[in-house]
CSV table of C-alpha atoms and ligand atoms in Angstrom, one decimal:
chain,number,residue,atom,x,y,z
T,1,MET,CA,0.0,0.0,0.0
T,2,PRO,CA,1.4,3.5,-0.9
T,3,LEU,CA,2.7,5.5,2.1
T,4,SER,CA,0.2,8.3,1.5
T,5,LYS,CA,-2.7,5.9,1.8
T,6,ARG,CA,-1.2,4.4,5.0
T,7,ARG,CA,-0.8,7.9,6.5
T,8,ALA,CA,-4.4,8.7,5.6
T,9,ILE,CA,-5.7,5.5,7.3
T,10,ARG,CA,-3.5,6.2,10.3
T,11,ARG,CA,-4.9,9.8,10.5
T,12,ASN,CA,-8.5,8.5,10.4
T,13,LEU,CA,-7.7,5.8,13.1
T,14,CYS,CA,-6.2,8.5,15.3
T,15,ARG,CA,-9.2,10.8,14.9
T,16,ILE,CA,-11.5,7.9,16.1
T,17,ILE,CA,-9.4,7.4,19.2
T,18,THR,CA,-9.4,11.0,20.2
T,19,ILE,CA,-13.1,11.0,20.2
T,20,SER,CA,-13.3,7.9,22.2
T,21,SER,CA,-11.2,8.8,25.3
T,22,SER,CA,-13.4,10.6,27.8
T,23,ALA,CA,-14.8,10.8,31.4
T,24,ALA,CA,-13.5,13.0,34.2
T,25,PRO,CA,-11.6,11.2,36.9
T,26,SER,CA,-13.6,10.4,40.0
T,27,PRO,CA,-11.4,10.3,43.1
T,28,HIS,CA,-12.4,8.7,46.4
T,29,ARG,CA,-10.8,8.0,49.8
T,30,PHE,CA,-11.5,4.5,51.1
T,31,THR,CA,-11.3,4.3,54.9
T,32,MET,CA,-11.6,1.7,57.6
T,33,SER,CA,-15.1,0.3,58.0
T,34,GLY,CA,-16.9,-1.9,60.5
T,35,PRO,CA,-16.7,-5.7,60.0
T,36,LEU,CA,-18.0,-7.1,56.8
T,37,THR,CA,-20.9,-9.4,57.5
T,38,GLY,CA,-24.1,-10.8,56.1
T,39,ALA,CA,-24.5,-12.3,52.6
T,40,ILE,CA,-23.7,-10.6,49.3
T,41,ARG,CA,-23.7,-11.5,45.6
T,42,VAL,CA,-21.1,-10.2,43.2
T,43,PRO,CA,-22.1,-9.6,39.5
T,44,GLY,CA,-21.7,-12.2,36.8
T,45,ASP,CA,-18.4,-13.5,35.5
T,46,LYS,CA,-16.9,-11.2,32.9
T,47,SER,CA,-15.2,-13.9,30.8
T,48,ILE,CA,-18.4,-16.0,30.6
T,49,SER,CA,-20.5,-12.9,29.9
T,50,HIS,CA,-18.4,-11.9,26.9
T,51,ARG,CA,-18.5,-15.4,25.5
T,52,SER,CA,-22.3,-15.7,26.0
T,53,LEU,CA,-22.9,-12.6,23.9
T,54,MET,CA,-20.4,-13.7,21.2
T,55,LEU,CA,-21.5,-17.3,20.8
T,56,GLY,CA,-25.2,-16.2,21.2
T,57,ALA,CA,-24.7,-13.9,18.2
T,58,LEU,CA,-23.1,-16.7,16.2
T,59,ALA,CA,-25.9,-19.2,17.0
T,60,VAL,CA,-29.0,-19.6,14.9
T,61,GLY,CA,-32.0,-18.6,17.0
T,62,GLU,CA,-32.5,-17.1,20.5
T,63,THR,CA,-30.0,-17.5,23.3
T,64,ARG,CA,-31.2,-16.3,26.8
T,65,VAL,CA,-28.7,-15.2,29.4
T,66,THR,CA,-29.3,-14.5,33.1
T,67,GLY,CA,-26.8,-13.0,35.5
T,68,LEU,CA,-24.9,-11.3,32.6
T,69,LEU,CA,-22.3,-8.8,33.9
T,70,GLU,CA,-23.6,-5.3,33.0
T,71,GLY,CA,-20.2,-3.7,33.2
T,72,GLU,CA,-18.8,-1.4,30.5
T,73,ASP,CA,-16.5,-4.1,29.0
T,74,VAL,CA,-19.3,-6.5,28.4
T,75,LEU,CA,-21.6,-3.8,27.2
T,76,ALA,CA,-18.9,-2.9,24.6
T,77,THR,CA,-19.1,-6.6,23.4
T,78,ALA,CA,-22.9,-6.3,23.1
T,79,VAL,CA,-22.7,-3.1,21.0
T,80,ALA,CA,-20.1,-4.7,18.8
T,81,MET,CA,-22.2,-7.8,18.2
T,82,ARG,CA,-25.3,-5.7,17.4
T,83,SER,CA,-23.2,-3.7,14.9
T,84,MET,CA,-22.6,-7.0,13.1
T,85,GLY,CA,-26.3,-8.0,12.9
T,86,ALA,CA,-27.2,-9.7,16.2
T,87,GLU,CA,-30.4,-8.6,17.9
T,88,ILE,CA,-29.5,-8.1,21.6
T,89,THR,CA,-32.0,-6.8,24.1
T,90,ARG,CA,-32.3,-6.7,27.9
T,91,GLU,CA,-35.7,-7.6,29.3
T,92,ASP,CA,-37.1,-5.9,32.4
T,93,SER,CA,-36.5,-9.1,34.4
T,94,GLY,CA,-32.7,-8.6,33.7
T,95,THR,CA,-32.6,-11.5,31.3
T,96,TRP,CA,-30.7,-10.8,28.0
T,97,SER,CA,-32.1,-12.1,24.8
T,98,ILE,CA,-29.7,-12.6,21.8
T,99,HIS,CA,-31.0,-13.5,18.3
T,100,GLY,CA,-27.9,-14.7,16.5
T,101,VAL,CA,-27.1,-14.5,12.8
T,102,GLY,CA,-25.2,-17.8,12.5
T,103,VAL,CA,-21.5,-18.6,11.9
T,104,GLY,CA,-20.4,-17.1,8.6
T,105,SER,CA,-23.2,-14.5,8.5
T,106,LEU,CA,-21.9,-11.6,10.5
T,107,LEU,CA,-22.6,-8.3,8.7
T,108,GLN,CA,-20.1,-5.6,7.9
T,109,PRO,CA,-20.1,-3.1,10.8
T,110,ASP,CA,-20.5,0.4,9.4
T,111,VAL,CA,-18.8,2.2,12.3
T,112,ALA,CA,-15.6,1.5,14.2
T,113,ILE,CA,-15.9,-1.1,17.0
T,114,GLU,CA,-15.2,0.9,20.1
T,115,MET,CA,-13.8,-1.4,22.7
T,116,GLY,CA,-13.3,1.0,25.6
T,117,ASN,CA,-11.0,-0.6,28.2
T,118,SER,CA,-11.7,-4.2,27.2
T,119,GLY,CA,-8.8,-6.4,26.0
T,120,THR,CA,-11.0,-9.5,26.1
T,121,SER,CA,-13.6,-8.0,23.8
T,122,THR,CA,-10.9,-6.9,21.4
T,123,ARG,CA,-8.9,-10.0,21.2
T,124,LEU,CA,-11.8,-12.4,21.1
T,125,LEU,CA,-13.7,-10.4,18.5
T,126,MET,CA,-10.5,-10.1,16.4
T,127,GLY,CA,-10.7,-13.9,16.3
T,128,VAL,CA,-14.4,-13.9,15.4
T,129,ILE,CA,-14.0,-11.4,12.5
T,130,ALA,CA,-10.7,-12.9,11.2
T,131,SER,CA,-12.6,-15.7,9.4
T,132,HIS,CA,-15.6,-13.6,8.2
T,133,ALA,CA,-15.7,-11.7,4.9
T,134,ILE,CA,-15.9,-8.4,6.6
T,135,SER,CA,-13.5,-5.7,7.8
T,136,ALA,CA,-13.5,-3.7,11.1
T,137,VAL,CA,-11.7,-0.9,12.8
T,138,PHE,CA,-11.0,-1.5,16.5
T,139,THR,CA,-10.5,1.5,18.8
T,140,GLY,CA,-10.1,1.7,22.6
T,141,ASP,CA,-9.2,4.0,25.5
T,142,ALA,CA,-5.6,5.0,26.3
T,143,SER,CA,-5.0,1.9,28.4
T,144,LEU,CA,-6.2,-0.6,25.7
T,145,SER,CA,-4.4,1.4,23.0
T,146,ARG,CA,-1.1,0.6,24.7
T,147,ARG,CA,-1.7,-3.2,25.0
T,148,PRO,CA,0.0,-5.7,22.7
T,149,MET,CA,-2.2,-7.1,19.9
T,150,GLY,CA,0.7,-8.9,18.1
T,151,ARG,CA,-0.1,-12.0,20.1
T,152,VAL,CA,-3.4,-12.5,18.3
T,153,ILE,CA,-2.4,-10.8,15.0
T,154,GLU,CA,0.3,-13.5,14.5
T,155,PRO,CA,-2.0,-16.6,14.5
T,156,LEU,CA,-4.9,-14.8,12.8
T,157,SER,CA,-2.6,-13.6,10.0
T,158,MET,CA,-1.5,-17.2,9.5
T,159,MET,CA,-5.2,-18.0,9.0
T,160,GLY,CA,-5.3,-15.3,6.3
T,161,ALA,CA,-6.6,-12.2,8.0
T,162,GLN,CA,-5.0,-8.9,7.2
T,163,PHE,CA,-4.1,-6.1,9.7
T,164,GLU,CA,-3.1,-2.5,9.6
T,165,THR,CA,-2.1,-1.4,13.1
T,166,SER,CA,-0.8,1.6,15.0
T,167,PRO,CA,3.0,1.5,15.7
T,168,GLY,CA,3.9,-1.5,18.0
T,169,GLY,CA,1.0,-3.6,16.8
T,170,THR,CA,-1.5,-1.7,18.9
T,171,LEU,CA,-5.0,-0.1,18.6
T,172,PRO,CA,-6.4,1.6,16.6
T,173,LEU,CA,-6.2,-1.1,14.0
T,174,ARG,CA,-8.0,-2.3,11.0
T,175,LEU,CA,-8.7,-6.0,10.4
T,176,GLN,CA,-9.8,-7.5,7.1
T,177,GLY,CA,-11.2,-11.0,7.7
T,178,ALA,CA,-10.2,-13.9,5.4
T,179,CYS,CA,-13.0,-15.9,3.8
T,180,PRO,CA,-12.2,-18.7,3.3
T,181,ALA,CA,-9.7,-18.7,6.2
T,182,VAL,CA,-7.0,-21.4,6.5
T,183,PRO,CA,-7.1,-23.8,9.4
T,184,ILE,CA,-3.8,-23.8,11.4
T,185,GLU,CA,-2.1,-25.6,14.2
T,186,TYR,CA,-0.9,-23.0,16.7
T,187,ARG,CA,1.1,-23.5,19.9
T,188,VAL,CA,0.2,-20.6,22.2
T,189,PRO,CA,3.6,-19.0,23.2
T,190,VAL,CA,2.3,-17.1,26.3
T,191,ALA,CA,-0.2,-18.4,28.8
T,192,SER,CA,-3.2,-16.5,27.5
T,193,ALA,CA,-6.8,-17.6,27.3
T,194,GLN,CA,-7.5,-14.6,25.0
T,195,VAL,CA,-5.0,-15.8,22.4
T,196,LYS,CA,-6.3,-19.4,22.6
T,197,SER,CA,-9.9,-18.2,22.4
T,198,ALA,CA,-9.2,-15.9,19.4
T,199,VAL,CA,-7.8,-18.8,17.4
T,200,LEU,CA,-10.7,-21.2,18.4
T,201,LEU,CA,-13.3,-18.5,17.5
T,202,ALA,CA,-11.6,-17.9,14.1
T,203,GLY,CA,-11.7,-21.7,13.7
T,204,LEU,CA,-15.5,-21.7,14.0
T,205,ASN,CA,-15.9,-20.3,10.4
T,206,THR,CA,-12.8,-22.1,8.9
T,207,ALA,CA,-13.3,-25.3,7.0
T,208,GLY,CA,-11.4,-28.3,8.5
T,209,ILE,CA,-9.8,-28.6,11.9
T,210,THR,CA,-8.1,-25.8,13.7
T,211,ARG,CA,-5.8,-27.0,16.4
T,212,VAL,CA,-4.5,-25.0,19.4
T,213,ILE,CA,-1.8,-26.4,21.6
T,214,GLU,CA,-1.6,-25.0,25.1
T,215,PRO,CA,1.6,-25.8,27.0
T,216,VAL,CA,0.1,-24.2,30.1
T,217,MET,CA,-3.6,-24.5,30.9
T,218,THR,CA,-5.5,-21.2,31.1
T,219,ARG,CA,-9.2,-20.5,31.8
T,220,ASP,CA,-11.3,-22.9,29.7
T,221,HIS,CA,-14.6,-21.1,29.5
T,222,SER,CA,-14.3,-20.9,25.6
T,223,GLU,CA,-13.9,-24.7,25.4
T,224,ARG,CA,-16.8,-25.4,27.8
T,225,MET,CA,-19.1,-22.9,26.1
T,226,LEU,CA,-18.3,-23.8,22.5
T,227,ARG,CA,-19.1,-27.4,23.3
T,228,GLY,CA,-22.3,-26.3,25.1
T,229,PHE,CA,-23.4,-24.5,21.9
T,230,GLY,CA,-22.8,-27.7,19.9
T,231,ALA,CA,-19.4,-27.1,18.3
T,232,GLU,CA,-17.4,-30.2,17.6
T,233,LEU,CA,-14.5,-29.5,20.0
T,234,THR,CA,-12.1,-32.0,21.6
T,235,VAL,CA,-9.4,-31.6,24.3
T,236,GLU,CA,-6.6,-34.1,24.7
T,237,GLU,CA,-3.6,-34.1,26.9
T,238,VAL,CA,-0.5,-35.0,24.8
T,239,ASN,CA,3.0,-35.0,26.5
T,240,GLY,CA,1.7,-32.7,29.2
T,241,GLU,CA,0.3,-30.2,26.7
T,242,ARG,CA,-3.4,-29.5,26.1
T,243,VAL,CA,-4.4,-30.1,22.4
T,244,ILE,CA,-7.7,-28.5,21.5
T,245,GLU,CA,-9.3,-29.1,18.1
T,246,ILE,CA,-12.3,-27.5,16.7
T,247,ARG,CA,-14.1,-28.5,13.5
T,248,GLY,CA,-15.0,-25.4,11.5
T,249,GLU,CA,-18.1,-24.3,9.6
T,250,ALA,CA,-20.0,-25.1,12.7
T,251,THR,CA,-23.7,-24.6,13.3
T,252,LEU,CA,-24.2,-23.3,16.8
T,253,GLN,CA,-27.4,-24.1,18.7
T,254,PRO,CA,-28.9,-21.4,20.9
T,255,GLN,CA,-28.6,-21.9,24.6
T,256,THR,CA,-30.0,-20.8,28.0
T,257,ILE,CA,-27.1,-19.6,30.1
T,258,GLU,CA,-26.9,-18.8,33.8
T,259,VAL,CA,-23.7,-16.8,34.4
T,260,PRO,CA,-22.2,-17.5,37.8
T,261,GLY,CA,-20.7,-14.8,40.0
T,262,ASP,CA,-17.2,-13.6,39.0
T,263,PRO,CA,-14.4,-15.1,41.2
T,264,SER,CA,-12.2,-12.2,40.2
T,265,SER,CA,-14.8,-9.7,41.6
T,266,ALA,CA,-15.4,-11.9,44.7
T,267,ALA,CA,-11.6,-11.7,45.4
T,268,PHE,CA,-11.8,-8.1,46.6
T,269,PHE,CA,-14.4,-9.0,49.2
T,270,VAL,CA,-12.6,-12.2,50.2
T,271,VAL,CA,-9.4,-10.2,51.0
T,272,ALA,CA,-11.4,-7.3,52.6
T,273,ALA,CA,-13.2,-9.8,54.9
T,274,LEU,CA,-9.9,-11.5,55.8
T,275,LEU,CA,-8.3,-8.2,56.7
T,276,THR,CA,-11.1,-6.5,58.6
T,277,GLU,CA,-11.5,-7.4,62.2
T,278,GLY,CA,-14.7,-9.1,63.2
T,279,SER,CA,-15.7,-10.0,59.6
T,280,ASP,CA,-17.8,-13.0,58.8
T,281,LEU,CA,-19.1,-12.7,55.3
T,282,VAL,CA,-20.8,-15.0,52.9
T,283,ILE,CA,-20.3,-14.4,49.2
T,284,GLU,CA,-23.0,-16.4,47.3
T,285,ASN,CA,-22.8,-18.1,43.9
T,286,VAL,CA,-19.1,-17.6,43.1
T,287,GLY,CA,-17.8,-19.4,40.1
T,288,LEU,CA,-15.0,-21.8,41.1
T,289,ASN,CA,-13.7,-23.2,37.8
T,290,PRO,CA,-10.3,-24.6,38.8
T,291,THR,CA,-8.6,-22.5,36.1
T,292,ARG,CA,-9.8,-19.4,38.0
T,293,ALA,CA,-9.8,-20.3,41.7
T,294,ALA,CA,-6.1,-20.5,42.7
T,295,LEU,CA,-6.3,-17.4,44.9
T,296,LEU,CA,-8.4,-19.2,47.5
T,297,GLY,CA,-5.7,-21.9,47.9
T,298,VAL,CA,-3.0,-19.3,48.2
T,299,LEU,CA,-5.0,-17.3,50.8
T,300,ARG,CA,-5.7,-20.5,52.8
T,301,GLN,CA,-2.0,-21.3,52.7
T,302,MET,CA,-1.5,-17.9,54.3
T,303,GLY,CA,-3.9,-18.8,57.0
T,304,GLY,CA,-7.1,-17.4,55.6
T,305,SER,CA,-10.4,-18.9,56.8
T,306,ILE,CA,-12.4,-19.5,53.6
T,307,GLU,CA,-15.1,-22.2,53.5
T,308,GLU,CA,-16.9,-23.4,50.4
T,309,LEU,CA,-20.6,-24.1,51.1
T,310,ASN,CA,-23.3,-25.6,48.9
T,311,ARG,CA,-21.0,-26.7,46.0
T,312,ARG,CA,-23.0,-27.1,42.8
T,313,ASN,CA,-23.0,-26.7,39.1
T,314,VAL,CA,-24.3,-23.6,37.4
T,315,GLY,CA,-24.4,-23.4,33.6
T,316,GLY,CA,-21.6,-26.1,33.3
T,317,GLU,CA,-19.3,-24.3,35.8
T,318,PRO,CA,-18.6,-25.3,39.4
T,319,VAL,CA,-20.0,-22.8,41.9
T,320,ALA,CA,-20.1,-22.4,45.7
T,321,ASP,CA,-21.0,-19.9,48.4
T,322,LEU,CA,-17.8,-18.6,50.2
T,323,ARG,CA,-17.8,-18.0,53.9
T,324,VAL,CA,-14.9,-15.8,54.8
T,325,ARG,CA,-13.8,-14.9,58.3
T,326,HIS,CA,-11.2,-12.4,59.6
T,327,SER,CA,-7.9,-14.2,59.8
T,328,ALA,CA,-4.3,-13.5,60.8
T,329,LEU,CA,-2.3,-14.0,57.5
T,330,THR,CA,1.3,-15.1,57.2
T,331,GLY,CA,3.5,-14.4,54.2
T,332,ILE,CA,4.5,-17.2,51.8
T,333,GLU,CA,6.4,-17.9,48.7
T,334,VAL,CA,3.7,-18.1,45.9
T,335,ASP,CA,4.3,-21.0,43.5
T,336,PRO,CA,4.6,-19.4,40.0
T,337,ALA,CA,2.8,-22.4,38.5
T,338,VAL,CA,-0.5,-21.1,40.0
T,339,ALA,CA,-0.2,-17.7,38.1
T,340,PRO,CA,-2.4,-18.6,35.1
T,341,SER,CA,-5.3,-19.7,37.5
T,342,MET,CA,-5.3,-16.4,39.4
T,343,ILE,CA,-3.7,-14.0,36.9
T,344,ASP,CA,-6.3,-11.2,37.6
T,345,GLU,CA,-6.1,-11.6,41.4
T,346,PHE,CA,-2.5,-10.7,42.0
T,347,PRO,CA,-3.2,-7.0,42.7
T,348,VAL,CA,-5.5,-7.9,45.6
T,349,LEU,CA,-3.2,-10.7,46.8
T,350,PHE,CA,-0.4,-8.0,47.1
T,351,VAL,CA,-2.7,-6.1,49.5
T,352,ALA,CA,-3.3,-9.3,51.6
T,353,ALA,CA,0.5,-9.7,51.6
T,354,ALA,CA,1.1,-6.1,52.8
T,355,LEU,CA,-0.9,-6.9,55.9
T,356,ALA,CA,0.4,-10.4,56.5
T,357,LYS,CA,3.1,-11.4,59.0
T,358,GLY,CA,6.4,-11.9,57.3
T,359,THR,CA,7.4,-11.8,53.7
T,360,THR,CA,5.5,-12.8,50.6
T,361,ARG,CA,7.5,-13.5,47.4
T,362,THR,CA,5.9,-13.8,43.9
T,363,SER,CA,7.6,-14.5,40.6
T,364,GLY,CA,6.8,-15.6,37.0
T,365,LEU,CA,4.3,-12.7,36.7
T,366,ASP,CA,5.7,-11.0,33.5
T,367,GLU,CA,2.1,-11.1,32.0
T,368,LEU,CA,1.0,-8.6,34.7
T,369,ARG,CA,3.0,-5.9,32.9
T,370,VAL,CA,0.7,-6.0,29.9
T,371,LYS,CA,-2.7,-6.0,31.6
T,372,GLU,CA,-5.0,-2.8,31.8
T,373,SER,CA,-1.9,-1.3,33.4
T,374,ASP,CA,1.6,-2.5,34.3
T,375,ARG,CA,0.2,-4.1,37.5
T,376,LEU,CA,3.6,-4.9,39.1
T,377,SER,CA,4.7,-1.3,38.8
T,378,ALA,CA,1.3,0.2,39.6
T,379,MET,CA,0.8,-1.9,42.7
T,380,ALA,CA,4.4,-1.5,43.9
T,381,THR,CA,4.0,2.3,43.7
T,382,ALA,CA,0.5,2.4,45.1
T,383,LEU,CA,1.2,0.2,48.1
T,384,THR,CA,4.5,2.0,48.9
T,385,LEU,CA,2.5,5.3,48.9
T,386,ALA,CA,0.1,3.7,51.4
T,387,GLY,CA,3.1,2.8,53.6
T,388,ALA,CA,3.7,-0.8,52.7
T,389,GLN,CA,7.2,-2.3,52.2
T,390,VAL,CA,7.5,-3.5,48.6
T,391,GLU,CA,10.4,-4.5,46.4
T,392,GLU,CA,9.7,-4.7,42.6
T,393,ALA,CA,11.6,-7.2,40.5
T,394,GLU,CA,11.2,-7.9,36.7
T,395,ASP,CA,8.7,-10.6,37.2
T,396,GLY,CA,7.2,-10.2,40.6
T,397,LEU,CA,6.9,-8.3,43.9
T,398,THR,CA,8.4,-9.1,47.3
T,399,ILE,CA,6.3,-7.7,50.1
T,400,HIS,CA,7.2,-7.4,53.8
T,401,GLY,CA,3.9,-7.5,55.6
T,402,SER,CA,2.9,-5.3,58.5
T,403,GLY,CA,1.9,-8.3,60.7
T,404,GLY,CA,-1.7,-7.3,60.8
T,405,GLU,CA,-1.0,-3.7,61.9
T,406,PRO,CA,-3.0,-1.3,59.7
T,407,LEU,CA,-1.0,0.5,57.0
T,408,PRO,CA,-0.4,4.2,57.5
T,409,GLY,CA,-2.5,5.1,54.4
T,410,THR,CA,-2.0,8.0,52.0
T,411,ALA,CA,-1.5,11.6,53.1
T,412,GLU,CA,-4.3,14.1,52.6
T,413,ASP,CA,-3.3,15.3,49.1
T,414,ALA,CA,-1.5,12.1,47.9
T,415,ALA,CA,-3.6,9.8,45.7
T,416,VAL,CA,-2.6,6.4,44.3
T,417,THR,CA,-2.7,6.2,40.6
T,418,THR,CA,-5.0,3.6,39.0
T,419,HIS,CA,-3.8,4.1,35.3
T,420,LEU,CA,-7.3,3.3,34.0
T,421,ASP,CA,-7.1,-0.1,35.7
T,422,HIS,CA,-10.3,-1.3,37.6
T,423,ARG,CA,-8.3,-3.9,39.5
T,424,ILE,CA,-5.8,-1.4,40.8
T,425,ALA,CA,-8.6,0.9,41.9
T,426,MET,CA,-10.5,-1.9,43.8
T,427,SER,CA,-7.3,-3.4,45.3
T,428,MET,CA,-6.3,-0.1,46.7
T,429,ALA,CA,-9.8,0.4,48.0
T,430,VAL,CA,-9.3,-2.8,50.0
T,431,ALA,CA,-6.0,-1.5,51.2
T,432,GLY,CA,-7.9,1.7,52.3
T,433,LEU,CA,-10.1,-0.5,54.6
T,434,ALA,CA,-6.9,-1.7,56.3
T,435,SER,CA,-5.1,1.6,56.8
T,436,ARG,CA,-5.2,4.3,59.5
T,437,LYS,CA,-5.7,7.4,57.2
T,438,GLY,CA,-7.4,5.4,54.5
T,439,VAL,CA,-6.3,5.4,50.8
T,440,LEU,CA,-7.1,8.1,48.3
T,441,VAL,CA,-7.7,6.5,44.9
T,442,ASP,CA,-7.2,9.0,42.1
T,443,ASP,CA,-10.0,7.6,39.9
T,444,THR,CA,-12.7,5.1,40.7
T,445,ALA,CA,-14.4,5.4,37.3
T,446,PRO,CA,-12.6,2.4,35.8
T,447,ILE,CA,-14.3,0.2,38.4
T,448,ALA,CA,-17.4,0.4,36.2
T,449,THR,CA,-15.7,-1.7,33.5
T,450,SER,CA,-16.1,-4.9,35.5
T,451,PHE,CA,-17.9,-4.2,38.8
T,452,PRO,CA,-20.3,-1.2,38.7
T,453,THR,CA,-21.8,-2.1,42.1
T,454,PHE,CA,-18.5,-2.4,44.0
T,455,ARG,CA,-18.9,0.6,46.2
T,456,ALA,CA,-22.6,0.0,47.0
T,457,LEU,CA,-21.8,-3.7,47.9
T,458,LEU,CA,-18.9,-2.6,50.1
T,459,GLU,CA,-21.2,-0.2,52.0
T,460,GLU,CA,-23.9,-2.9,52.3
T,461,ALA,CA,-21.4,-5.5,53.7
T,462,ALA,CA,-19.9,-3.0,56.1
T,463,ALA,CA,-23.3,-1.6,57.3
I,1,S3P,C1,-9.4,-13.4,30.0
I,1,S3P,C2,-8.1,-13.8,30.0
I,1,S3P,C3,-7.0,-13.2,30.7
I,1,S3P,C4,-7.5,-12.3,31.8
I,1,S3P,C5,-8.6,-11.4,31.3
I,1,S3P,C6,-9.8,-12.2,30.8
I,1,S3P,C7,-10.5,-14.0,29.2
I,1,S3P,O1,-6.2,-12.5,29.9
I,1,S3P,O2,-6.5,-11.5,32.3
I,1,S3P,O3,-9.1,-10.5,32.4
I,1,S3P,O4,-11.7,-13.8,29.4
I,1,S3P,O5,-10.1,-14.8,28.3
I,1,S3P,P1,-4.9,-13.1,29.1
I,1,S3P,O6,-5.5,-14.1,28.1
I,1,S3P,O7,-4.2,-12.0,28.5
I,1,S3P,O8,-4.1,-13.8,30.2
């Protein structure tokens, strides 16, 4: 393509992103509260909610979803699927109805797909579109526009999709889907459910077998749900690696889906209850898929009292009610092998570690540097500002805990920086509950991407 045309596209892409970054920051000081008690429910699982909308839109007929997370990230997925032909409505009861168009029949979106802060929407939808005969421009906020997309561009290009990206393989980018796309065998080079899912979703509309090899297992919601919708998908363990195969040109059958509570959202309340004296809190209906639940094991190893009550199955996923009681925590060395099964929970684990007795060491966490923010650096800086003792290494943090003594907290005019990252905001809110002066968070607006009711629930549990 001639340079002048490339520059023109780039100018257009940049114009779109300038329009899309918005919202004034909303600071708040989180302070010590009474014990957390009673029973609460956290909103639906974010990963499962995204996939319900995407697969519902690719099925033929009506999919009905209860418990869908109504956070900004998931709503961005809903808008995107609507722009490609799916009819998606929310009924007064809170149930979502999705009339899908069928695999292979997505329509050309006539505006840019605005992904806000959501890496999951972006990477999974890039997979969906990569094998359809349509093109799309993806835009996002400042945080998403810094995140690496090369990890999905590489396999999707092998399947025939074409990309035009901003420098460094980032958003805004334009994707031209390939139809017919070519089936591939792809060994995922980083532990990433988003990369795995992007290739499997692209495989849905690709003739033949698309094979993904996963050396390290990551969350398996895509595999479970693709099977639930009737796709021919097999998983085998070969020489310690997971080999996932999907047969393309699938016809998906509409489903009725109940989304369990999000363990990554529950995590903030689990740690808050462990740290707050007198707490005895039940968090109902929490998804406990083993590829998501490692935080609970780590916290128990530190001495946390967390019981699983009423274990059951909800929508093909294991679920339980968690009873969490205030506990004295002790620092540990966290096994890096558990990282993929608690990848989003490290920020709040760092808060637990800052209040534990002794030292907690973590390693093998390079992936945390490319989340909504660089979570190692953001948490090291924020916890230090709140008075914790933290050492930052290339791939982890070492935290010398206070032994249960409240942290000093942040000075009156000193706010911790969230970098447009919901999990930094909520983790530092929990740190605020366990500190003398409280913690001033510079911007609580990002919390709405995954947990819009966070502050209301915190007030309810502490009342
Ligand atoms: C997700 C996968 C994880 C996780 C993200 C949601 C998913 O990302 O951090 O919040 O729904 O597939 P990576 O695939 O980048 O590890």
